[in-house]
mmCIF file of C-alpha atoms in Angstrom:
data_model
loop_
_atom_site.group_PDB
_atom_site.id
_atom_site.type_symbol
_atom_site.label_atom_id
_atom_site.label_comp_id
_atom_site.label_asym_id
_atom_site.label_seq_id
_atom_site.Cartn_x
_atom_site.Cartn_y
_atom_site.Cartn_z
ATOM 1 C CA MET I 359 47.405 -169.019 67.317
ATOM 2 C CA SER I 360 50.884 -167.430 66.913
ATOM 3 C CA PHE I 361 53.363 -168.290 64.263
ATOM 4 C CA LYS I 362 57.315 -167.946 64.537
ATOM 5 C CA MET I 363 59.099 -166.514 62.081
ATOM 6 C CA LYS I 364 61.237 -168.810 60.112
ATOM 7 C CA PRO I 365 65.066 -168.465 60.203
ATOM 8 C CA SER I 366 65.183 -167.372 56.747
ATOM 9 C CA SER I 367 62.719 -164.686 57.096
ATOM 10 C CA LYS I 368 64.674 -163.295 60.128
ATOM 11 C CA ILE I 369 67.784 -163.210 58.236
ATOM 12 C CA LYS I 370 65.894 -161.443 55.322
ATOM 13 C CA GLU I 371 64.530 -158.878 57.764
ATOM 14 C CA LYS I 372 67.892 -158.257 59.480
ATOM 15 C CA THR I 373 69.446 -157.879 56.255
ATOM 16 C CA LYS I 374 67.065 -155.414 55.086
ATOM 17 C CA LYS I 375 67.465 -153.284 58.239
ATOM 18 C CA GLN I 376 71.108 -153.500 57.832
ATOM 19 C CA ILE I 377 70.989 -152.372 54.299
ATOM 20 C CA GLN I 378 68.576 -149.392 55.564
ATOM 21 C CA ARG I 379 70.821 -148.216 58.300
ATOM 22 C CA LEU I 380 73.849 -148.158 55.702
ATOM 23 C CA TYR I 381 71.847 -146.071 53.439
ATOM 24 C CA GLU I 382 70.752 -143.791 56.390
ATOM 25 C CA PHE I 383 74.436 -143.563 57.477
ATOM 26 C CA VAL I 384 75.795 -142.625 54.122
ATOM 27 C CA CYS I 385 73.054 -140.253 53.248
ATOM 28 C CA THR I 386 73.542 -138.185 56.499
ATOM 29 C CA LYS I 387 77.312 -137.872 55.596
ATOM 30 C CA ILE I 388 76.540 -136.761 52.072
ATOM 31 C CA LEU I 389 73.523 -134.466 52.780
ATOM 32 C CA ASN I 390 74.709 -132.888 55.980
ATOM 33 C CA ASP I 391 72.099 -130.132 56.734
ATOM 34 C CA TYR I 392 71.239 -129.826 52.794
ATOM 35 C CA HIS I 393 67.392 -130.142 53.649
ATOM 36 C CA LYS I 394 67.591 -127.597 56.479
ATOM 37 C CA ILE I 395 69.597 -125.017 54.718
ATOM 38 C CA ASN I 396 67.264 -125.110 51.494
ATOM 39 C CA GLY I 397 64.032 -125.994 53.253
ATOM 40 C CA TYR I 398 63.276 -129.128 51.689
ATOM 41 C CA GLN I 399 61.666 -132.284 53.285
ATOM 42 C CA LYS I 400 64.326 -134.444 54.912
ATOM 43 C CA GLU I 401 62.775 -137.937 53.657
ATOM 44 C CA TYR I 402 62.475 -136.600 49.853
ATOM 45 C CA VAL I 403 66.142 -135.548 49.950
ATOM 46 C CA GLN I 404 67.112 -138.635 51.494
ATOM 47 C CA PHE I 405 65.305 -140.599 48.747
ATOM 48 C CA VAL I 406 67.239 -138.671 46.230
ATOM 49 C CA CYS I 407 70.422 -139.423 47.777
ATOM 50 C CA LYS I 408 69.588 -143.211 48.060
ATOM 51 C CA VAL I 409 68.927 -143.341 44.208
ATOM 52 C CA LEU I 410 72.428 -141.554 43.688
ATOM 53 C CA ILE I 411 74.082 -144.084 46.027
ATOM 54 C CA THR I 412 72.510 -146.853 44.079
ATOM 55 C CA THR I 413 73.280 -145.545 40.832
ATOM 56 C CA ILE I 414 77.093 -145.269 41.657
ATOM 57 C CA SER I 415 76.869 -148.703 43.227
ATOM 58 C CA PHE I 416 75.390 -150.376 39.954
ATOM 59 C CA SER I 417 77.928 -148.372 38.061
ATOM 60 C CA LEU I 418 80.753 -149.819 39.816
ATOM 61 C CA VAL I 419 79.397 -153.235 39.058
ATOM 62 C CA PHE I 420 79.041 -152.585 35.357
ATOM 63 C CA GLU I 421 82.584 -151.140 35.505
ATOM 64 C CA LEU I 422 83.864 -154.337 36.968
ATOM 65 C CA GLY I 423 81.910 -156.519 34.421
ATOM 66 C CA PHE I 424 83.277 -154.461 31.618
ATOM 67 C CA ILE I 425 87.012 -154.923 32.922
ATOM 68 C CA VAL I 426 86.273 -158.771 32.699
ATOM 69 C CA MET I 427 84.965 -158.563 29.275
ATOM 70 C CA HIS I 428 88.053 -156.227 28.198
ATOM 71 C CA PHE I 429 85.593 -153.833 26.888
ATOM 72 C CA THR I 430 88.126 -150.745 27.285
ATOM 73 C CA GLU I 431 85.672 -148.200 25.900
ATOM 74 C CA GLY I 432 83.129 -149.100 28.408
ATOM 75 C CA VAL I 433 85.425 -148.888 31.428
ATOM 76 C CA VAL I 434 86.587 -145.432 30.324
ATOM 77 C CA VAL I 435 82.960 -144.304 29.963
ATOM 78 C CA MET I 436 81.755 -145.708 33.283
ATOM 79 C CA THR I 437 84.943 -144.382 35.040
ATOM 80 C CA ILE I 438 84.094 -140.648 33.863
ATOM 81 C CA MET I 439 80.120 -141.146 34.736
ATOM 82 C CA ILE I 440 81.036 -142.459 38.357
ATOM 83 C CA THR I 441 83.691 -139.686 38.902
ATOM 84 C CA LEU I 442 81.051 -136.923 37.808
ATOM 85 C CA LEU I 443 78.325 -138.529 40.013
ATOM 86 C CA CYS I 444 80.789 -138.588 43.030
ATOM 87 C CA LEU I 445 81.634 -134.959 42.405
ATOM 88 C CA SER I 446 78.000 -134.015 42.154
ATOM 89 C CA ILE I 447 77.844 -134.779 45.875
ATOM 90 C CA PHE I 448 79.280 -131.600 46.642
ATOM 91 C CA LEU I 449 76.191 -129.873 45.016
ATOM 92 C CA PHE I 450 74.567 -131.019 48.377
ATOM 93 C CA ARG I 451 76.803 -128.773 50.368
ATOM 94 C CA THR I 452 75.605 -125.564 48.188
ATOM 95 C CA LYS I 453 72.130 -123.843 47.814
ATOM 96 C CA THR I 454 71.521 -125.496 44.399
ATOM 97 C CA LYS I 455 67.882 -126.345 43.723
ATOM 98 C CA LEU I 456 67.196 -130.030 44.026
ATOM 99 C CA THR I 457 65.425 -130.204 40.751
ATOM 100 C CA LEU I 458 68.686 -128.982 39.223
ATOM 101 C CA ILE I 459 70.741 -131.522 40.903
ATOM 102 C CA ASN I 460 68.146 -134.393 39.899
ATOM 103 C CA ASN I 461 68.434 -133.169 36.407
ATOM 104 C CA ILE I 462 72.306 -132.982 36.507
ATOM 105 C CA HIS I 463 72.433 -136.759 37.738
ATOM 106 C CA LEU I 464 69.967 -137.745 35.119
ATOM 107 C CA SER I 465 71.951 -136.247 32.417
ATOM 108 C CA ILE I 466 75.375 -137.795 33.620
ATOM 109 C CA CYS I 467 73.572 -141.159 33.492
ATOM 110 C CA GLY I 468 71.729 -140.481 30.269
ATOM 111 C CA ALA I 469 75.163 -139.637 28.538
ATOM 112 C CA GLY I 470 76.982 -142.511 30.206
ATOM 113 C CA ILE I 471 74.146 -145.163 29.226
ATOM 114 C CA PHE I 472 73.750 -143.602 25.534
ATOM 115 C CA THR I 473 77.432 -143.845 24.813
ATOM 116 C CA ASN I 474 77.639 -147.420 26.064
ATOM 117 C CA THR I 475 74.654 -148.422 24.080
ATOM 118 C CA LEU I 476 76.048 -146.832 20.887
ATOM 119 C CA LEU I 477 79.211 -149.066 21.531
ATOM 120 C CA THR I 478 77.392 -152.043 22.059
ATOM 121 C CA GLY I 479 75.003 -152.473 19.172
ATOM 122 C CA GLY I 480 72.550 -149.621 19.392
ATOM 123 C CA ILE I 481 69.154 -150.978 19.074
ATOM 124 C CA LEU I 482 70.527 -154.400 19.705
ATOM 125 C CA SER I 483 72.544 -153.473 22.965
ATOM 126 C CA PRO I 484 71.809 -155.403 26.204
ATOM 127 C CA ILE I 485 72.440 -151.889 27.719
ATOM 128 C CA LEU I 486 69.404 -150.281 25.923
ATOM 129 C CA PRO I 487 66.867 -151.019 28.845
ATOM 130 C CA TRP I 488 68.692 -148.892 31.274
ATOM 131 C CA LEU I 489 68.060 -146.015 28.838
ATOM 132 C CA ILE I 490 64.284 -146.823 29.191
ATOM 133 C CA VAL I 491 64.753 -146.678 32.816
ATOM 134 C CA LEU I 492 65.717 -143.003 32.932
ATOM 135 C CA PRO I 493 62.076 -141.471 32.500
ATOM 136 C CA PHE I 494 60.922 -143.931 35.188
ATOM 137 C CA ILE I 495 63.514 -142.593 37.471
ATOM 138 C CA ALA I 496 62.764 -139.115 36.547
ATOM 139 C CA SER I 497 59.163 -139.725 37.256
ATOM 140 C CA PHE I 498 60.046 -140.352 41.017
ATOM 141 C CA LEU I 499 62.620 -137.413 41.217
ATOM 142 C CA LEU I 500 60.781 -134.876 39.250
ATOM 143 C CA LYS I 501 57.128 -133.754 38.601
ATOM 144 C CA ASN I 502 55.283 -134.687 35.696
ATOM 145 C CA ILE I 503 56.079 -131.440 33.526
ATOM 146 C CA TYR I 504 59.659 -132.224 34.001
ATOM 147 C CA SER I 505 59.554 -136.128 33.791
ATOM 148 C CA TRP I 506 57.856 -135.861 30.514
ATOM 149 C CA VAL I 507 60.810 -134.142 29.111
ATOM 150 C CA TRP I 508 62.961 -137.118 30.062
ATOM 151 C CA VAL I 509 60.327 -139.119 28.243
ATOM 152 C CA CYS I 510 60.662 -137.189 25.207
ATOM 153 C CA ILE I 511 64.439 -137.321 25.391
ATOM 154 C CA THR I 512 64.441 -140.996 25.807
ATOM 155 C CA VAL I 513 61.969 -141.574 22.852
ATOM 156 C CA LEU I 514 64.407 -139.593 20.563
ATOM 157 C CA LEU I 515 67.374 -141.255 21.544
ATOM 158 C CA ILE I 516 65.642 -144.998 20.978
ATOM 159 C CA SER I 517 64.612 -143.621 17.478
ATOM 160 C CA PHE I 518 67.962 -142.627 16.779
ATOM 161 C CA PHE I 519 69.225 -146.021 17.540
ATOM 162 C CA SER I 520 66.413 -147.626 15.545
ATOM 163 C CA TYR I 521 67.090 -145.584 12.525
ATOM 164 C CA ALA I 522 70.918 -145.748 12.800
ATOM 165 C CA ASN I 523 70.381 -149.478 12.967
ATOM 166 C CA TYR I 524 68.287 -149.570 9.874
ATOM 167 C CA PHE I 525 70.778 -147.325 7.721
ATOM 168 C CA ASN I 526 73.691 -149.511 9.221
ATOM 169 C CA LEU I 527 75.280 -146.449 10.840
ATOM 170 C CA ILE I 528 76.266 -148.231 14.085
ATOM 171 C CA GLU I 529 79.217 -150.616 14.225
ATOM 172 C CA LEU I 530 78.408 -153.842 15.779
ATOM 173 C CA ASN I 531 79.100 -154.365 19.391
ATOM 174 C CA ARG I 532 83.037 -153.801 20.615
ATOM 175 C CA ILE I 533 82.573 -156.779 23.293
ATOM 176 C CA LYS I 534 84.776 -159.076 21.252
ATOM 177 C CA ASP I 535 84.335 -162.209 23.288
ATOM 178 C CA LEU I 536 80.573 -163.526 22.513
ATOM 179 C CA SER I 537 80.564 -165.802 25.643
ATOM 180 C CA TYR I 538 81.010 -162.978 27.918
ATOM 181 C CA PHE I 539 78.271 -160.861 25.834
ATOM 182 C CA LYS I 540 75.628 -163.851 26.285
ATOM 183 C CA LEU I 541 76.446 -163.858 30.197
ATOM 184 C CA PHE I 542 76.199 -160.105 30.288
ATOM 185 C CA TYR I 543 72.615 -160.257 28.856
ATOM 186 C CA ILE I 544 71.694 -162.770 31.859
ATOM 187 C CA VAL I 545 73.323 -160.330 34.618
ATOM 188 C CA ASN I 546 71.979 -157.422 33.228
ATOM 189 C CA ILE I 547 68.636 -158.506 33.489
ATOM 190 C CA PHE I 548 69.180 -159.574 37.028
ATOM 191 C CA LEU I 549 70.723 -156.055 37.843
ATOM 192 C CA LEU I 550 67.654 -154.264 36.311
ATOM 193 C CA LEU I 551 65.290 -156.201 38.515
ATOM 194 C CA VAL I 552 67.257 -155.546 41.631
ATOM 195 C CA PHE I 553 67.753 -151.903 40.622
ATOM 196 C CA ALA I 554 63.888 -151.638 40.290
ATOM 197 C CA ILE I 555 63.245 -153.375 43.755
ATOM 198 C CA LEU I 556 65.771 -151.081 45.592
ATOM 199 C CA ILE I 557 64.162 -147.780 44.227
ATOM 200 C CA ASN I 558 60.482 -149.319 44.729
ATOM 201 C CA LEU I 559 61.416 -150.012 48.522
ATOM 202 C CA SER I 560 63.188 -146.530 48.953
ATOM 203 C CA TRP I 561 60.302 -144.874 47.471
ATOM 204 C CA ASN I 562 57.626 -146.771 49.531
ATOM 205 C CA LEU I 563 59.528 -145.880 52.624
ATOM 206 C CA PHE I 564 59.588 -142.047 51.882
ATOM 207 C CA TYR I 565 55.997 -142.129 50.787
ATOM 208 C CA LYS I 566 54.928 -143.841 53.966
ATOM 209 C CA LYS I 567 57.050 -141.617 55.958
ATOM 210 C CA ASP I 568 55.578 -138.374 54.134
ATOM 211 C CA LYS I 569 52.049 -139.266 52.760
ATOM 212 C CA LYS I 570 50.351 -136.028 52.751
ATOM 213 C CA SER I 571 46.985 -134.919 51.068
ATOM 214 C CA ILE I 572 45.861 -131.728 49.491
ATOM 215 C CA LYS I 573 43.743 -129.618 51.850
ATOM 216 C CA LYS I 574 39.995 -129.317 50.885
ATOM 217 C CA ASP I 575 38.882 -126.704 53.172
ATOM 218 C CA PRO I 576 36.765 -125.545 51.516
ATOM 219 C CA ILE I 577 38.428 -125.676 48.056
ATOM 220 C CA PHE I 578 39.178 -128.751 45.992
ATOM 221 C CA ILE I 579 42.049 -128.618 43.693
ATOM 222 C CA THR I 580 43.467 -131.692 42.062
ATOM 223 C CA ASP I 581 47.149 -132.778 41.319
ATOM 224 C CA GLU I 582 46.808 -132.178 37.821
ATOM 225 C CA GLU I 583 45.526 -128.528 38.388
ATOM 226 C CA LEU I 584 48.385 -127.846 40.642
ATOM 227 C CA ASP I 585 50.785 -128.605 37.821
ATOM 228 C CA TYR I 586 49.182 -125.715 35.850
ATOM 229 C CA PHE I 587 50.992 -123.331 38.258
ATOM 230 C CA LEU I 588 54.233 -124.434 36.780
ATOM 231 C CA ILE I 589 53.226 -122.523 33.743
ATOM 232 C CA ASN I 590 52.707 -118.898 33.017
ATOM 233 C CA TRP I 591 49.729 -116.845 34.399
ATOM 234 C CA ASN I 592 47.907 -116.831 31.186
ATOM 235 C CA PHE I 593 47.905 -120.555 30.731
ATOM 236 C CA LEU I 594 46.700 -120.894 34.271
ATOM 237 C CA LYS I 595 43.780 -118.592 33.619
ATOM 238 C CA SER I 596 42.672 -120.608 30.596
ATOM 239 C CA LYS I 597 42.774 -123.804 32.550
ATOM 240 C CA LEU I 598 41.033 -122.556 35.896
ATOM 241 C CA PHE I 599 39.041 -119.532 34.942
ATOM 242 C CA TYR I 600 35.683 -121.164 35.405
ATOM 243 C CA LYS I 601 36.377 -122.843 38.693
ATOM 244 C CA PHE I 602 37.981 -119.751 40.243
ATOM 245 C CA GLN I 603 36.416 -116.983 38.079
ATOM 246 C CA SER I 604 35.981 -114.106 40.861
ATOM 247 C CA VAL I 605 39.296 -114.381 42.325
ATOM 248 C CA ILE I 606 41.094 -114.722 38.917
ATOM 249 C CA ASN I 607 39.056 -111.584 37.578
ATOM 250 C CA PHE I 608 40.149 -109.567 40.603
ATOM 251 C CA LEU I 609 43.834 -110.567 40.463
ATOM 252 C CA ASP I 610 44.040 -109.887 36.830
ATOM 253 C CA ASN I 611 42.936 -106.331 37.213
ATOM 254 C CA GLN I 612 45.615 -105.677 40.122
ATOM 255 C CA ASP I 613 48.196 -104.188 37.790
ATOM 256 C CA TYR I 614 50.722 -103.679 40.359
ATOM 257 C CA LEU I 615 51.242 -107.616 40.689
ATOM 258 C CA THR I 616 53.331 -109.351 38.359
ATOM 259 C CA GLU I 617 52.223 -112.527 36.872
ATOM 260 C CA HIS I 618 54.342 -114.440 39.389
ATOM 261 C CA ASP I 619 52.619 -112.667 42.159
ATOM 262 C CA LYS I 620 49.216 -113.361 40.659
ATOM 263 C CA LYS I 621 50.078 -117.116 40.667
ATOM 264 C CA TYR I 622 51.229 -116.973 44.408
ATOM 265 C CA ALA I 623 48.064 -114.915 45.392
ATOM 266 C CA LEU I 624 45.499 -117.455 43.977
ATOM 267 C CA LEU I 625 47.833 -120.252 45.530
ATOM 268 C CA ASP I 626 47.627 -118.412 48.923
ATOM 269 C CA SER I 627 43.981 -118.143 48.653
ATOM 270 C CA LEU I 628 43.666 -121.959 48.143
ATOM 271 C CA LYS I 629 44.962 -123.039 51.603
ATOM 272 C CA ILE I 630 47.345 -125.610 50.301
ATOM 273 C CA ASP I 631 50.011 -127.159 52.583
ATOM 274 C CA SER I 632 53.333 -125.273 52.166
ATOM 275 C CA ASP I 633 55.254 -128.502 52.281
ATOM 276 C CA LEU I 634 53.105 -130.066 49.572
ATOM 277 C CA LEU I 635 53.080 -127.103 47.434
ATOM 278 C CA ALA I 636 56.994 -126.815 47.911
ATOM 279 C CA ASP I 637 57.324 -130.512 46.547
ATOM 280 C CA LYS I 638 54.925 -129.957 43.658
ATOM 281 C CA LEU I 639 56.542 -126.778 42.369
ATOM 282 C CA ASN I 640 59.850 -128.358 42.810
ATOM 283 C CA VAL I 641 61.097 -125.290 45.201
ATOM 284 C CA SER I 642 61.913 -125.056 48.575
ATOM 285 C CA LYS I 643 59.357 -124.561 51.343
ATOM 286 C CA ARG I 644 61.165 -121.060 52.226
ATOM 287 C CA THR I 645 60.597 -120.000 48.624
ATOM 288 C CA VAL I 646 56.860 -120.573 48.765
ATOM 289 C CA GLU I 647 56.650 -118.908 52.321
ATOM 290 C CA THR I 648 59.020 -116.000 51.059
ATOM 291 C CA ASN I 649 56.614 -115.549 47.842
ATOM 292 C CA PHE I 650 53.520 -115.643 49.869
ATOM 293 C CA TYR I 651 54.876 -112.878 52.264
ATOM 294 C CA ARG I 652 56.007 -110.635 49.410
ATOM 295 C CA VAL I 653 52.444 -110.831 47.687
ATOM 296 C CA ARG I 654 50.766 -110.289 50.768
ATOM 297 C CA LYS I 655 52.845 -107.285 51.751
ATOM 298 C CA LYS I 656 51.859 -105.744 48.190
ATOM 299 C CA LEU I 657 48.356 -106.442 48.810
ATOM 300 C CA LYS I 658 48.317 -104.752 52.114
ATOM 301 C CA HIS I 659 50.307 -101.870 50.723
ATOM 302 C CA HIS I 660 47.259 -101.447 48.208
ATOM 303 C CA LYS I 661 44.658 -101.751 51.206
ATOM 304 C CA ILE I 662 43.699 -105.304 50.393
ATOM 305 C CA ASP I 663 43.517 -108.034 53.227
ATOM 306 C CA TYR I 664 44.627 -111.473 51.605
ATOM 307 C CA SER I 665 41.736 -113.116 53.615
ATOM 308 C CA PHE I 666 39.644 -111.226 51.004
ATOM 309 C CA LEU I 667 40.909 -113.425 48.281
ATOM 310 C CA LYS I 668 39.878 -116.350 50.293
ATOM 311 C CA SER I 669 36.629 -115.237 50.435
ATOM 312 C CA LEU I 670 36.493 -114.554 46.672
ATOM 313 C CA THR I 671 37.883 -118.331 46.205
ATOM 314 C CA SER I 672 35.165 -119.692 48.548
ATOM 315 C CA ASN I 673 32.481 -117.966 46.623
ATOM 316 C CA ASN I 674 32.945 -120.415 43.844
ATOM 317 C CA TYR I 675 31.635 -123.220 46.050
ATOM 318 C CA THR I 676 28.908 -121.797 47.979
#
């Protein structure tokens, strides 16, 4: 038995495809060949671009709302925020790291949201939930160690609003017309839901296109353990010593290798996919491959075949 799609479902599907095509078109114009020049995954860079486009679009809606409510200060803040976000598009024409671009976008939005929250009642402001959204967006755009920084920043800002409200340090909101203010609460909740849905759809689309798993041939390493490679060599040793004792001991005795070299030598011995590794460490694939090449060259110069490291790593699992 077959079921025909209802007209309303067809309209929704068509609308969804049109929005997706519009996103793709705008992303292509903005990004140009950024992913090729810097060695990033195309789908991930497009996801970052979609978040930026969505943010600018929602900021314009807020600015329009502030104009209707005669909230002059809010209009000024949103104009500055939108201008800076639009100017940041030019970063995609440079070799700026994607991690830095993401942090710039988050900082611009954070400053704008913080200022408007301050001007509309602090802890009682209807804009406050957007401040809480920041670490969630950061968790999509950045890796754990960086997203936690945004969690801490958000906690500090909300704590500031809480204490400022307790000691009456913040003037009540500057939106004079209370009827508009109540309407703004309702519209704001709706915008939050739509924003969350759009980001979730974009993320799901990216994840389906680019779903990768860590190779386990023959070594198994978890996502959490990969995060250790973002810290220094001594921290890494303390966390993974018992798991990779032989290879860590060997690398630690190679004085001609820097701590950075030792980290990449260990990574190279683990047979992890370069694309996944680049994404995890927030660097380009070219950077990963260049570091592998340099450390292999140093090892070869000292008569050490890098495959020897793989055998040392594998010995822990035999």
